[in-house]
Amino acid sequence: MSAPPRPQPSAPDAAGALLDAVVAITSDLEVHRVLQRLVDSACTLVGARYGFLGVMTEEGRFGDFVTHGLSAWEASPIASLPQGLGILGLITEDPRPLRLTDIGGHERAHGFPVGHPAMRSFLGVPVKIRGEVFGNLYLTEKHDGGFTEDDETLVAALAHAAGYVLDNARAYERSERRQVWLEAAARATDLLQPRPGMVDVLPDVVRVARDAAGADLGTFVRPLAEGHELVGDRRDGVDAEALLRELRVEVERAEQQGAPVSTRDSGGQPVLLLPVPARLTRAGLLLLAWPADRRPPDDEEVERVRGFVDHVSLAMDRAQALAERQELMLVADRERIARDLHDVVIQRLFATGLQLQGVRRSAVVPEVRDRLSDAVADLDTTIRDIRSTIFELGHRRATSFREEVRGLVREYVPTLGFSPLVRTAGPVDTAVDGGADAGVGDHLLATLREALSNVARHARAEACVVEVVLEADRLTLSVTDNGVGMPVERQESGLRNARRRAADLGGDLQLLPEEPHGTRLEWSVPLGS
């Protein structure tokens, strides 16, 4: 049960009671608590049993409200809360005090909802801030009869003073909200600072936004070639994918217009979509959603979120620019190393090879000539390997065909039990990555996968060499192992497919024995035909 109202102060004490009420409402700076103190003080001031203060929206409904005189269990049976219609709407239409002896006798009376307590006497006063109506204060059921003209004067004076208090409280609240979003922007900017070992921090960034907004859901909606992907933080129990499907039209509108879109989903949940204006990255949209009982963000809150998004976009662009600068520095360094290898190392090796060939011609002992020939052959192999490295260092793409070959070989290391040696020669990337021969690379990789699988299953090898050579407009893949060799009778299923791939491209596949033991698979196709 609610406490009975205090007795109304006598006339000599009215000024003092009004002063006490004004002091009571000025003792807080949080808007909702100021509203609660206002309605409590007004009821105490004039001896009203019930009080209701509703904050008006642009649509003429109550967007926020506080009550006095009803406990939680007394309010629970009420079918619906006031919506600013009927008699309550009179003050909205004509913002002046209204005093009634019997609510039910008025022509605008709509009756009370189911479970609502009976009420007769009524006093309504608008609460204004800077001349604009902020909300309406309604008092009912004065304990000793109807409300008097003095009651109206006291409550109107209290409402007038409350306007100044609420103006200060709103300014304080705006300042606090700005501070929250400034701190959130600083935190997000710090998260997006490039650093060694940096991982994807977008989930942390969107979590900062969600917490600052007090939202239930926060995620980035990034565009893909087909559809969108969700990147970021989400709370349990919220189906972000379903929400995104439902808001498909709003998402497209926000992307096309580049402006915030505020809406509600089918469950009445307020949703805000804000484009992230990053220039160097594909951030997409920031999506925030609140519980259905929360008011949608007002224009000031949307602007604060937009300021946060602008900070995030600048930090993302800076991080991307620094990453690209680092990549350019790496490319320049790789090109320098490639030049040094070509102009210095290879030339010295080539000169050493020529000297050894000259010594071999003058050698008398056959064993010495054979050893010198082997040394020259080793130098030739080393020069080919270095040239292959030079091609890779000089390649600017994130992934080259050579790297795809090496990546595929690395996949088989656990199965093989050893790391095959990979060699490439000639401008493989240039020939295979583009132009009319772009599809040849897929066939070569499929053949390489089959060859490595056969080595792993059948060869019982301890070493393997993979060579990809482009020479005289012909691309050749060689996979050589030192295993037990191919059986005479065998079923070719994967190899048959590899032969067909070669034949379709005008080439061939050969299986050759390797001395002293092992097998050499050679898959060769022409290019540029």
Coordinates of C-alpha atoms in Angstrom, one line a residue:
M1 CA 0.0 0.0 0.0
S2 CA 1.2 3.5 -0.7
A3 CA 1.7 6.0 2.1
P4 CA -1.2 8.4 2.7
P5 CA -0.6 12.0 1.5
R6 CA 0.7 14.5 3.9
P7 CA -1.7 17.3 5.0
Q8 CA -1.8 20.4 2.7
P9 CA 0.2 23.3 4.2
S10 CA -1.7 26.2 5.5
A11 CA -1.6 29.5 3.5
P12 CA 1.1 31.1 5.7
D13 CA 3.3 28.0 5.2
A14 CA 2.6 27.7 1.4
A15 CA 5.6 29.8 0.4
G16 CA 7.9 27.8 2.6
A17 CA 6.4 24.5 1.3
L18 CA 7.0 25.7 -2.2
L19 CA 10.5 26.6 -1.4
D20 CA 11.1 23.2 0.1
A21 CA 9.7 21.6 -3.1
V22 CA 12.0 23.7 -5.3
V23 CA 15.0 22.7 -3.2
A24 CA 14.0 19.1 -3.4
I25 CA 13.9 19.1 -7.2
T26 CA 17.2 21.0 -7.5
S27 CA 19.1 18.4 -5.5
D28 CA 19.7 16.1 -8.5
L29 CA 21.0 16.5 -12.1
E30 CA 19.8 13.3 -13.7
V31 CA 16.7 14.1 -15.7
H32 CA 14.6 11.1 -14.8
R33 CA 15.3 11.6 -11.1
V34 CA 14.5 15.3 -11.3
L35 CA 11.1 14.3 -12.9
Q36 CA 10.4 11.9 -10.1
R37 CA 11.3 14.5 -7.4
L38 CA 9.0 17.0 -9.2
V39 CA 5.9 14.8 -9.2
D40 CA 6.6 13.7 -5.6
S41 CA 7.1 17.3 -4.4
A42 CA 3.9 18.5 -6.3
C43 CA 1.8 15.8 -4.7
T44 CA 3.2 16.6 -1.2
L45 CA 2.7 20.3 -1.8
V46 CA -1.0 20.2 -2.5
G47 CA -2.0 16.9 -0.8
A48 CA -2.7 14.9 -3.9
R49 CA -2.8 11.1 -3.7
Y50 CA -1.7 10.3 -7.2
G51 CA 0.6 12.1 -9.6
F52 CA 1.8 11.5 -13.2
L53 CA 4.3 13.4 -15.2
G54 CA 4.7 12.5 -18.9
V55 CA 7.4 13.8 -21.3
M56 CA 5.8 14.6 -24.6
T57 CA 7.2 13.4 -28.0
E58 CA 6.7 15.1 -31.3
E59 CA 3.8 12.8 -32.0
G60 CA 2.0 14.1 -28.9
R61 CA 2.4 10.9 -26.9
F62 CA 4.3 10.2 -23.7
G63 CA 7.8 9.0 -24.5
D64 CA 8.9 9.0 -20.8
F65 CA 7.0 9.3 -17.6
V66 CA 7.1 9.0 -13.8
T67 CA 4.3 8.3 -11.3
H68 CA 3.5 8.9 -7.7
G69 CA 1.1 7.1 -5.3
L70 CA 1.0 3.6 -7.0
S71 CA 3.2 0.8 -5.7
A72 CA 4.4 -1.8 -8.2
W73 CA 1.8 -4.3 -7.3
E74 CA -1.0 -1.7 -7.5
A75 CA 0.2 -0.6 -11.0
S76 CA 0.6 -4.1 -12.4
P77 CA -3.1 -4.8 -13.0
I78 CA -3.5 -1.6 -15.1
A79 CA -4.2 -2.6 -18.7
S80 CA -2.4 0.4 -20.3
L81 CA -0.6 3.5 -19.2
P82 CA -1.8 7.0 -20.2
Q83 CA -1.1 8.0 -23.8
G84 CA -1.8 11.7 -23.7
L85 CA -5.4 11.4 -25.1
G86 CA -8.8 12.5 -23.7
I87 CA -8.6 15.0 -20.9
L88 CA -4.8 14.5 -20.7
G89 CA -4.6 15.7 -24.2
L90 CA -6.3 19.0 -23.4
I91 CA -3.2 20.5 -21.9
T92 CA -1.2 19.3 -24.9
E93 CA -3.5 21.1 -27.2
D94 CA -3.8 24.2 -25.0
P95 CA -0.7 24.4 -22.7
R96 CA -2.4 26.1 -19.7
P97 CA -3.3 24.8 -16.2
L98 CA -6.6 22.8 -16.0
R99 CA -8.6 22.1 -12.8
L100 CA -11.5 19.7 -12.6
T101 CA -13.8 18.7 -9.7
D102 CA -14.8 15.4 -11.4
I103 CA -12.8 13.9 -14.2
G104 CA -15.7 11.7 -15.3
G105 CA -18.0 14.6 -15.9
H106 CA -15.9 16.2 -18.6
E107 CA -16.9 15.8 -22.2
R108 CA -13.5 14.6 -23.2
A109 CA -13.4 11.9 -20.6
H110 CA -12.6 8.4 -22.0
G111 CA -12.9 6.5 -18.8
F112 CA -10.1 4.6 -17.1
P113 CA -8.3 1.4 -18.2
V114 CA -9.0 -1.9 -16.6
G115 CA -7.4 -2.1 -13.2
H116 CA -7.0 1.7 -12.9
P117 CA -7.9 3.2 -9.4
A118 CA -10.9 5.5 -9.3
M119 CA -10.2 9.3 -9.5
R120 CA -12.3 12.4 -9.4
S121 CA -10.5 15.6 -8.6
F122 CA -7.8 16.7 -11.2
L123 CA -5.2 19.3 -11.7
G124 CA -3.0 19.5 -14.8
V125 CA -0.1 21.9 -15.4
P126 CA 2.3 22.1 -18.4
V127 CA 6.1 22.0 -17.7
K128 CA 7.9 24.3 -20.1
I129 CA 11.6 24.7 -20.9
R130 CA 12.6 27.9 -22.6
G131 CA 9.0 28.5 -23.6
E132 CA 8.5 25.0 -25.2
V133 CA 6.3 22.4 -23.6
F134 CA 8.6 19.6 -22.2
G135 CA 5.8 17.6 -20.5
N136 CA 2.6 17.6 -18.5
L137 CA 2.1 17.2 -14.8
Y138 CA -1.1 15.7 -13.7
L139 CA -2.3 15.4 -10.0
T140 CA -5.5 13.6 -8.9
E141 CA -7.4 12.8 -5.7
K142 CA -6.7 15.6 -3.3
H143 CA -7.2 14.2 0.2
D144 CA -9.7 16.8 1.4
G145 CA -11.8 17.5 -1.7
G146 CA -11.2 19.4 -4.9
F147 CA -8.1 21.3 -5.9
T148 CA -8.2 25.1 -5.3
E149 CA -7.0 28.1 -7.1
D150 CA -4.1 28.4 -4.6
D151 CA -3.2 24.8 -5.4
E152 CA -3.1 25.7 -9.1
T153 CA -0.8 28.7 -8.3
L154 CA 1.6 26.6 -6.2
V155 CA 1.9 23.8 -8.7
A156 CA 2.3 26.2 -11.6
A157 CA 5.0 28.0 -9.8
L158 CA 6.7 24.7 -9.0
A159 CA 6.4 23.6 -12.6
H160 CA 7.9 27.0 -13.7
A161 CA 10.9 26.5 -11.4
A162 CA 11.2 22.9 -12.6
G163 CA 11.6 24.1 -16.1
Y164 CA 14.9 25.8 -15.2
V165 CA 16.1 22.8 -13.2
L166 CA 15.2 20.4 -16.1
D167 CA 17.0 22.7 -18.5
N168 CA 20.2 22.4 -16.4
A169 CA 19.7 18.7 -15.9
R170 CA 19.4 18.2 -19.7
A171 CA 22.5 20.3 -20.3
Y172 CA 24.3 18.2 -17.8
E173 CA 23.0 15.0 -19.3
R174 CA 24.1 16.1 -22.8
S175 CA 27.5 17.0 -21.4
E176 CA 27.8 13.5 -19.8
R177 CA 26.7 11.8 -22.9
R178 CA 29.2 13.7 -25.0
Q179 CA 31.9 12.7 -22.5
V180 CA 30.9 9.0 -22.8
W181 CA 31.1 9.1 -26.6
L182 CA 34.4 11.1 -26.6
E183 CA 35.9 8.4 -24.3
A184 CA 34.5 5.7 -26.6
A185 CA 36.1 7.4 -29.6
A186 CA 39.4 7.6 -27.8
R187 CA 39.2 3.9 -26.9
A188 CA 38.3 2.8 -30.4
T189 CA 41.1 5.0 -31.9
D190 CA 43.6 3.3 -29.5
L191 CA 42.3 -0.1 -30.5
L192 CA 42.9 0.7 -34.2
Q193 CA 46.4 1.9 -33.7
P194 CA 48.7 -0.3 -35.9
R195 CA 51.0 -2.5 -33.8
P196 CA 53.0 -5.7 -34.2
G197 CA 50.9 -8.8 -34.0
M198 CA 47.7 -6.8 -34.5
V199 CA 44.6 -9.0 -35.0
D200 CA 41.1 -8.0 -36.1
V201 CA 39.9 -5.5 -33.5
L202 CA 36.6 -4.6 -35.1
P203 CA 34.7 -6.8 -32.5
D204 CA 36.3 -4.8 -29.7
V205 CA 35.5 -1.5 -31.5
V206 CA 31.9 -2.3 -32.0
R207 CA 31.7 -3.5 -28.3
V208 CA 32.9 0.0 -27.3
A209 CA 30.1 1.6 -29.4
R210 CA 27.5 -0.8 -28.0
D211 CA 28.4 -0.1 -24.4
A212 CA 28.5 3.6 -25.0
A213 CA 25.0 3.5 -26.6
G214 CA 23.6 1.2 -24.0
A215 CA 22.4 -1.0 -26.8
D216 CA 21.6 -4.7 -26.8
L217 CA 23.2 -5.4 -30.2
G218 CA 26.2 -3.9 -32.0
T219 CA 27.8 -5.1 -35.2
F220 CA 29.4 -3.9 -38.5
V221 CA 27.5 -4.7 -41.6
R222 CA 30.0 -5.0 -44.4
P223 CA 29.1 -5.3 -48.1
L224 CA 30.2 -8.4 -50.0
A225 CA 30.0 -9.3 -53.7
E226 CA 26.6 -10.9 -52.9
G227 CA 24.9 -9.8 -49.7
H228 CA 26.5 -8.7 -46.5
E229 CA 28.6 -10.1 -43.6
L230 CA 28.3 -9.2 -39.9
V231 CA 31.6 -8.3 -38.2
G232 CA 31.7 -7.5 -34.5
D233 CA 30.3 -8.0 -31.1
R234 CA 26.8 -9.5 -30.4
R235 CA 25.0 -10.4 -27.2
D236 CA 23.5 -13.8 -26.6
G237 CA 19.9 -14.2 -27.5
V238 CA 19.9 -11.6 -30.3
D239 CA 19.6 -13.0 -33.8
A240 CA 21.6 -10.4 -35.8
E241 CA 21.3 -12.3 -39.1
A242 CA 17.5 -12.3 -38.9
L243 CA 17.4 -8.7 -38.0
L244 CA 19.7 -7.9 -41.0
R245 CA 17.4 -9.8 -43.3
E246 CA 14.4 -7.9 -42.0
L247 CA 16.1 -4.5 -42.4
R248 CA 17.4 -5.2 -45.9
V249 CA 15.6 -2.2 -47.4
E250 CA 16.8 0.2 -44.6
V251 CA 20.4 -1.1 -45.1
E252 CA 20.3 -0.4 -48.8
R253 CA 18.9 3.1 -48.1
A254 CA 21.6 3.9 -45.6
E255 CA 24.3 2.7 -48.1
Q256 CA 22.9 4.6 -51.0
Q257 CA 22.2 7.9 -49.1
G258 CA 25.3 7.7 -46.9
A259 CA 23.1 9.0 -44.0
P260 CA 21.9 7.5 -40.7
V261 CA 18.6 5.6 -40.7
S262 CA 16.6 5.2 -37.5
T263 CA 13.8 2.6 -37.5
R264 CA 12.2 -0.1 -35.5
D265 CA 12.0 -3.8 -36.3
S266 CA 8.9 -6.0 -36.3
G267 CA 9.3 -6.4 -32.5
G268 CA 9.4 -2.7 -31.8
Q269 CA 13.1 -2.7 -31.2
P270 CA 14.7 0.7 -32.0
V271 CA 17.5 0.2 -34.6
L272 CA 20.1 2.7 -35.9
L273 CA 22.2 2.3 -39.0
L274 CA 25.1 4.6 -39.6
P275 CA 27.4 4.5 -42.6
V276 CA 31.1 4.4 -41.7
P277 CA 32.8 6.9 -44.2
A278 CA 36.1 5.2 -44.4
R279 CA 37.9 5.7 -47.8
L280 CA 40.6 3.0 -47.7
T281 CA 38.7 0.1 -46.0
R282 CA 35.3 -1.5 -46.5
A283 CA 33.7 -0.9 -43.1
G284 CA 30.1 -0.7 -44.3
L285 CA 27.5 0.3 -41.6
L286 CA 27.4 0.4 -37.8
L287 CA 24.2 -1.3 -36.6
L288 CA 23.0 -0.7 -33.1
A289 CA 19.7 -2.0 -31.6
W290 CA 18.1 -1.4 -28.3
P291 CA 15.4 -3.2 -26.3
A292 CA 11.8 -2.6 -27.4
D293 CA 11.0 -0.7 -24.2
R294 CA 13.7 1.9 -24.9
R295 CA 13.1 5.2 -26.8
P296 CA 14.8 5.4 -30.1
P297 CA 17.9 7.7 -30.1
D298 CA 17.1 11.4 -30.6
D299 CA 18.8 13.6 -33.1
E300 CA 21.5 14.7 -30.5
E301 CA 22.3 11.0 -29.7
V302 CA 22.5 10.2 -33.4
E303 CA 25.0 13.0 -33.9
R304 CA 27.1 11.8 -31.0
V305 CA 27.2 8.3 -32.6
R306 CA 28.0 9.8 -35.9
G307 CA 31.0 11.6 -34.3
F308 CA 32.2 8.3 -32.9
V309 CA 31.8 6.7 -36.4
D310 CA 33.8 9.5 -37.9
H311 CA 36.6 9.0 -35.4
V312 CA 36.6 5.2 -36.2
S313 CA 36.7 5.8 -39.9
L314 CA 39.7 8.1 -39.6
A315 CA 41.5 5.6 -37.4
M316 CA 40.7 2.8 -39.8
D317 CA 42.0 4.8 -42.8
R318 CA 45.1 5.7 -40.9
A319 CA 45.7 2.1 -40.0
Q320 CA 45.2 1.0 -43.6
A321 CA 47.5 3.7 -44.9
L322 CA 50.3 2.7 -42.5
A323 CA 49.8 -0.9 -43.5
E324 CA 50.1 0.0 -47.2
R325 CA 53.1 2.1 -46.5
Q326 CA 54.7 -0.8 -44.6
E327 CA 53.9 -3.1 -47.6
L328 CA 55.5 -0.6 -50.0
M329 CA 58.6 -0.5 -47.9
L330 CA 58.7 -4.2 -47.8
V331 CA 58.3 -4.4 -51.6
A332 CA 61.1 -1.8 -52.1
D333 CA 63.3 -3.9 -49.8
R334 CA 62.5 -7.1 -51.6
E335 CA 63.3 -5.4 -54.9
R336 CA 66.7 -4.2 -53.5
I337 CA 67.5 -7.7 -52.4
A338 CA 66.5 -9.1 -55.8
R339 CA 68.8 -6.6 -57.5
D340 CA 71.7 -7.5 -55.3
L341 CA 71.1 -11.2 -55.9
H342 CA 71.0 -10.7 -59.6
D343 CA 73.8 -8.2 -60.0
V344 CA 76.2 -9.5 -57.4
V345 CA 75.6 -13.1 -56.3
I346 CA 74.6 -14.7 -59.6
Q347 CA 77.3 -12.9 -61.5
R348 CA 79.9 -14.2 -59.0
L349 CA 78.5 -17.7 -59.2
F350 CA 78.5 -17.5 -63.0
A351 CA 82.1 -16.3 -63.0
T352 CA 83.1 -19.1 -60.6
G353 CA 81.4 -21.7 -62.9
L354 CA 83.3 -20.4 -65.9
Q355 CA 86.6 -20.7 -64.0
L356 CA 85.7 -24.2 -63.0
Q357 CA 84.9 -25.1 -66.6
G358 CA 88.3 -23.7 -67.6
V359 CA 90.1 -25.7 -65.0
R360 CA 88.1 -28.9 -66.0
R361 CA 89.4 -28.6 -69.6
S362 CA 93.0 -28.5 -68.4
A363 CA 92.6 -31.3 -65.9
V364 CA 94.3 -34.5 -66.7
V365 CA 92.9 -36.9 -64.1
P366 CA 89.4 -38.2 -65.2
E367 CA 88.2 -38.2 -61.6
V368 CA 89.1 -34.5 -61.2
R369 CA 87.2 -33.7 -64.4
D370 CA 84.1 -35.5 -63.1
R371 CA 84.3 -33.7 -59.8
L372 CA 84.6 -30.4 -61.5
S373 CA 81.7 -31.2 -63.8
D374 CA 79.5 -32.1 -60.8
A375 CA 80.5 -28.8 -59.2
V376 CA 79.6 -26.8 -62.3
A377 CA 76.2 -28.7 -62.4
D378 CA 75.6 -27.8 -58.7
L379 CA 76.4 -24.1 -59.5
D380 CA 73.9 -24.2 -62.4
T381 CA 71.2 -25.6 -60.0
T382 CA 72.1 -22.9 -57.4
I383 CA 71.8 -20.2 -60.0
R384 CA 68.4 -21.5 -61.1
D385 CA 67.2 -21.6 -57.5
I386 CA 68.4 -18.0 -56.9
R387 CA 66.7 -16.8 -60.1
S388 CA 63.5 -18.4 -58.9
T389 CA 63.9 -16.5 -55.6
I390 CA 64.4 -13.3 -57.5
F391 CA 61.2 -13.8 -59.4
E392 CA 59.3 -14.3 -56.2
L393 CA 60.9 -11.3 -54.5
G394 CA 60.0 -9.1 -57.5
H395 CA 56.4 -10.2 -57.6
R396 CA 54.1 -7.6 -56.1
R397 CA 50.9 -9.5 -55.7
A398 CA 49.8 -10.7 -52.2
T399 CA 49.7 -14.3 -53.6
S400 CA 51.5 -15.5 -56.7
F401 CA 51.3 -18.7 -58.6
R402 CA 54.7 -19.7 -57.2
E403 CA 53.3 -19.1 -53.7
E404 CA 50.3 -21.2 -54.5
V405 CA 52.6 -24.1 -55.5
R406 CA 54.6 -23.7 -52.3
G407 CA 51.5 -23.5 -50.2
L408 CA 50.1 -26.7 -51.8
V409 CA 53.4 -28.5 -51.1
R410 CA 53.3 -27.3 -47.5
E411 CA 49.9 -28.9 -47.1
Y412 CA 51.4 -32.3 -47.7
V413 CA 54.3 -32.0 -45.3
P414 CA 52.5 -33.7 -42.4
T415 CA 51.4 -36.5 -44.6
L416 CA 54.7 -37.1 -46.3
G417 CA 56.8 -36.8 -43.2
F418 CA 59.3 -34.5 -44.8
S419 CA 59.4 -31.1 -46.7
P420 CA 59.8 -31.5 -50.5
L421 CA 62.2 -29.2 -52.2
V422 CA 60.4 -26.7 -54.5
R423 CA 62.2 -25.2 -57.5
T424 CA 60.8 -22.8 -60.2
A425 CA 62.4 -21.4 -63.3
G426 CA 61.3 -18.8 -65.8
P427 CA 58.5 -16.2 -65.6
V428 CA 55.9 -18.6 -64.3
D429 CA 53.8 -16.0 -62.5
T430 CA 53.6 -13.7 -65.6
A431 CA 52.6 -16.6 -67.9
V432 CA 50.1 -18.3 -65.6
D433 CA 48.5 -15.6 -63.6
G434 CA 46.9 -13.7 -66.5
G435 CA 46.1 -13.8 -70.2
A436 CA 44.8 -16.7 -72.2
D437 CA 46.8 -19.2 -70.2
A438 CA 45.4 -18.2 -66.8
G439 CA 43.4 -21.5 -66.5
V440 CA 46.6 -23.6 -66.9
G441 CA 47.6 -22.9 -63.3
D442 CA 44.5 -24.7 -62.0
H443 CA 45.3 -27.8 -64.0
L444 CA 48.9 -27.8 -62.9
L445 CA 47.9 -27.5 -59.2
A446 CA 45.4 -30.3 -59.6
T447 CA 48.1 -32.5 -61.1
L448 CA 50.6 -31.6 -58.4
R449 CA 48.0 -32.5 -55.7
E450 CA 47.5 -36.0 -57.3
A451 CA 51.3 -36.5 -57.7
L452 CA 52.0 -35.6 -54.0
S453 CA 49.1 -37.9 -52.9
N454 CA 50.7 -40.8 -54.9
V455 CA 54.1 -40.2 -53.3
A456 CA 52.5 -40.1 -49.8
R457 CA 50.4 -43.3 -50.4
H458 CA 52.7 -45.5 -52.5
A459 CA 56.3 -44.3 -52.9
R460 CA 57.5 -44.8 -49.3
A461 CA 59.9 -42.0 -50.2
E462 CA 62.3 -40.0 -47.9
A463 CA 62.7 -37.0 -50.2
C464 CA 60.9 -35.3 -53.1
V465 CA 61.7 -32.5 -55.5
V466 CA 58.9 -30.4 -57.2
E467 CA 60.0 -28.3 -60.2
V468 CA 57.9 -25.9 -62.2
V469 CA 59.7 -24.7 -65.3
L470 CA 58.6 -22.3 -68.1
E471 CA 60.9 -22.6 -71.0
A472 CA 60.4 -22.0 -74.7
D473 CA 56.7 -21.4 -74.3
R474 CA 56.2 -24.7 -72.5
L475 CA 55.2 -25.2 -68.9
T476 CA 56.5 -28.3 -67.2
L477 CA 55.7 -29.8 -63.8
S478 CA 58.2 -32.5 -62.5
V479 CA 57.7 -34.4 -59.2
T480 CA 60.6 -36.7 -58.5
D481 CA 60.8 -39.0 -55.4
N482 CA 63.4 -41.5 -54.2
G483 CA 60.9 -44.1 -53.3
V484 CA 60.3 -47.7 -54.4
G485 CA 59.1 -46.8 -57.8
M486 CA 55.7 -47.4 -59.5
P487 CA 54.4 -51.0 -59.7
V488 CA 54.2 -52.6 -63.1
E489 CA 50.5 -53.3 -62.7
R490 CA 48.5 -50.4 -61.4
Q491 CA 45.1 -48.7 -61.7
E492 CA 45.3 -45.1 -62.8
S493 CA 42.3 -43.1 -61.7
G494 CA 43.8 -39.8 -60.5
L495 CA 46.7 -40.1 -63.0
R496 CA 44.2 -40.8 -65.8
N497 CA 42.5 -37.4 -65.0
A498 CA 45.9 -35.8 -65.0
R499 CA 46.7 -37.3 -68.4
R500 CA 43.4 -36.0 -69.7
R501 CA 44.1 -32.5 -68.4
A502 CA 47.4 -32.5 -70.2
A503 CA 45.9 -33.9 -73.4
D504 CA 43.1 -31.3 -73.4
L505 CA 45.8 -28.6 -73.3
G506 CA 47.8 -30.2 -76.1
G507 CA 50.4 -31.6 -73.7
D508 CA 51.3 -35.0 -72.2
L509 CA 52.1 -36.8 -69.0
Q510 CA 55.0 -39.3 -68.5
L511 CA 56.0 -41.6 -65.6
L512 CA 59.7 -42.2 -65.7
P513 CA 62.0 -44.3 -63.5
E514 CA 64.6 -42.4 -61.5
E515 CA 68.1 -43.8 -60.8
P516 CA 69.1 -45.4 -58.6
H517 CA 65.4 -45.7 -57.4
G518 CA 62.3 -43.7 -57.4
T519 CA 59.8 -42.2 -59.9
R520 CA 59.6 -39.0 -61.9
L521 CA 56.3 -37.6 -63.0
E522 CA 56.5 -35.1 -65.8
W523 CA 53.4 -33.1 -66.8
S524 CA 54.1 -30.7 -69.7
V525 CA 51.8 -28.4 -71.7
P526 CA 52.4 -25.7 -74.3
L527 CA 51.5 -22.1 -73.7
G528 CA 50.4 -19.3 -76.0
S529 CA 49.0 -21.7 -78.6

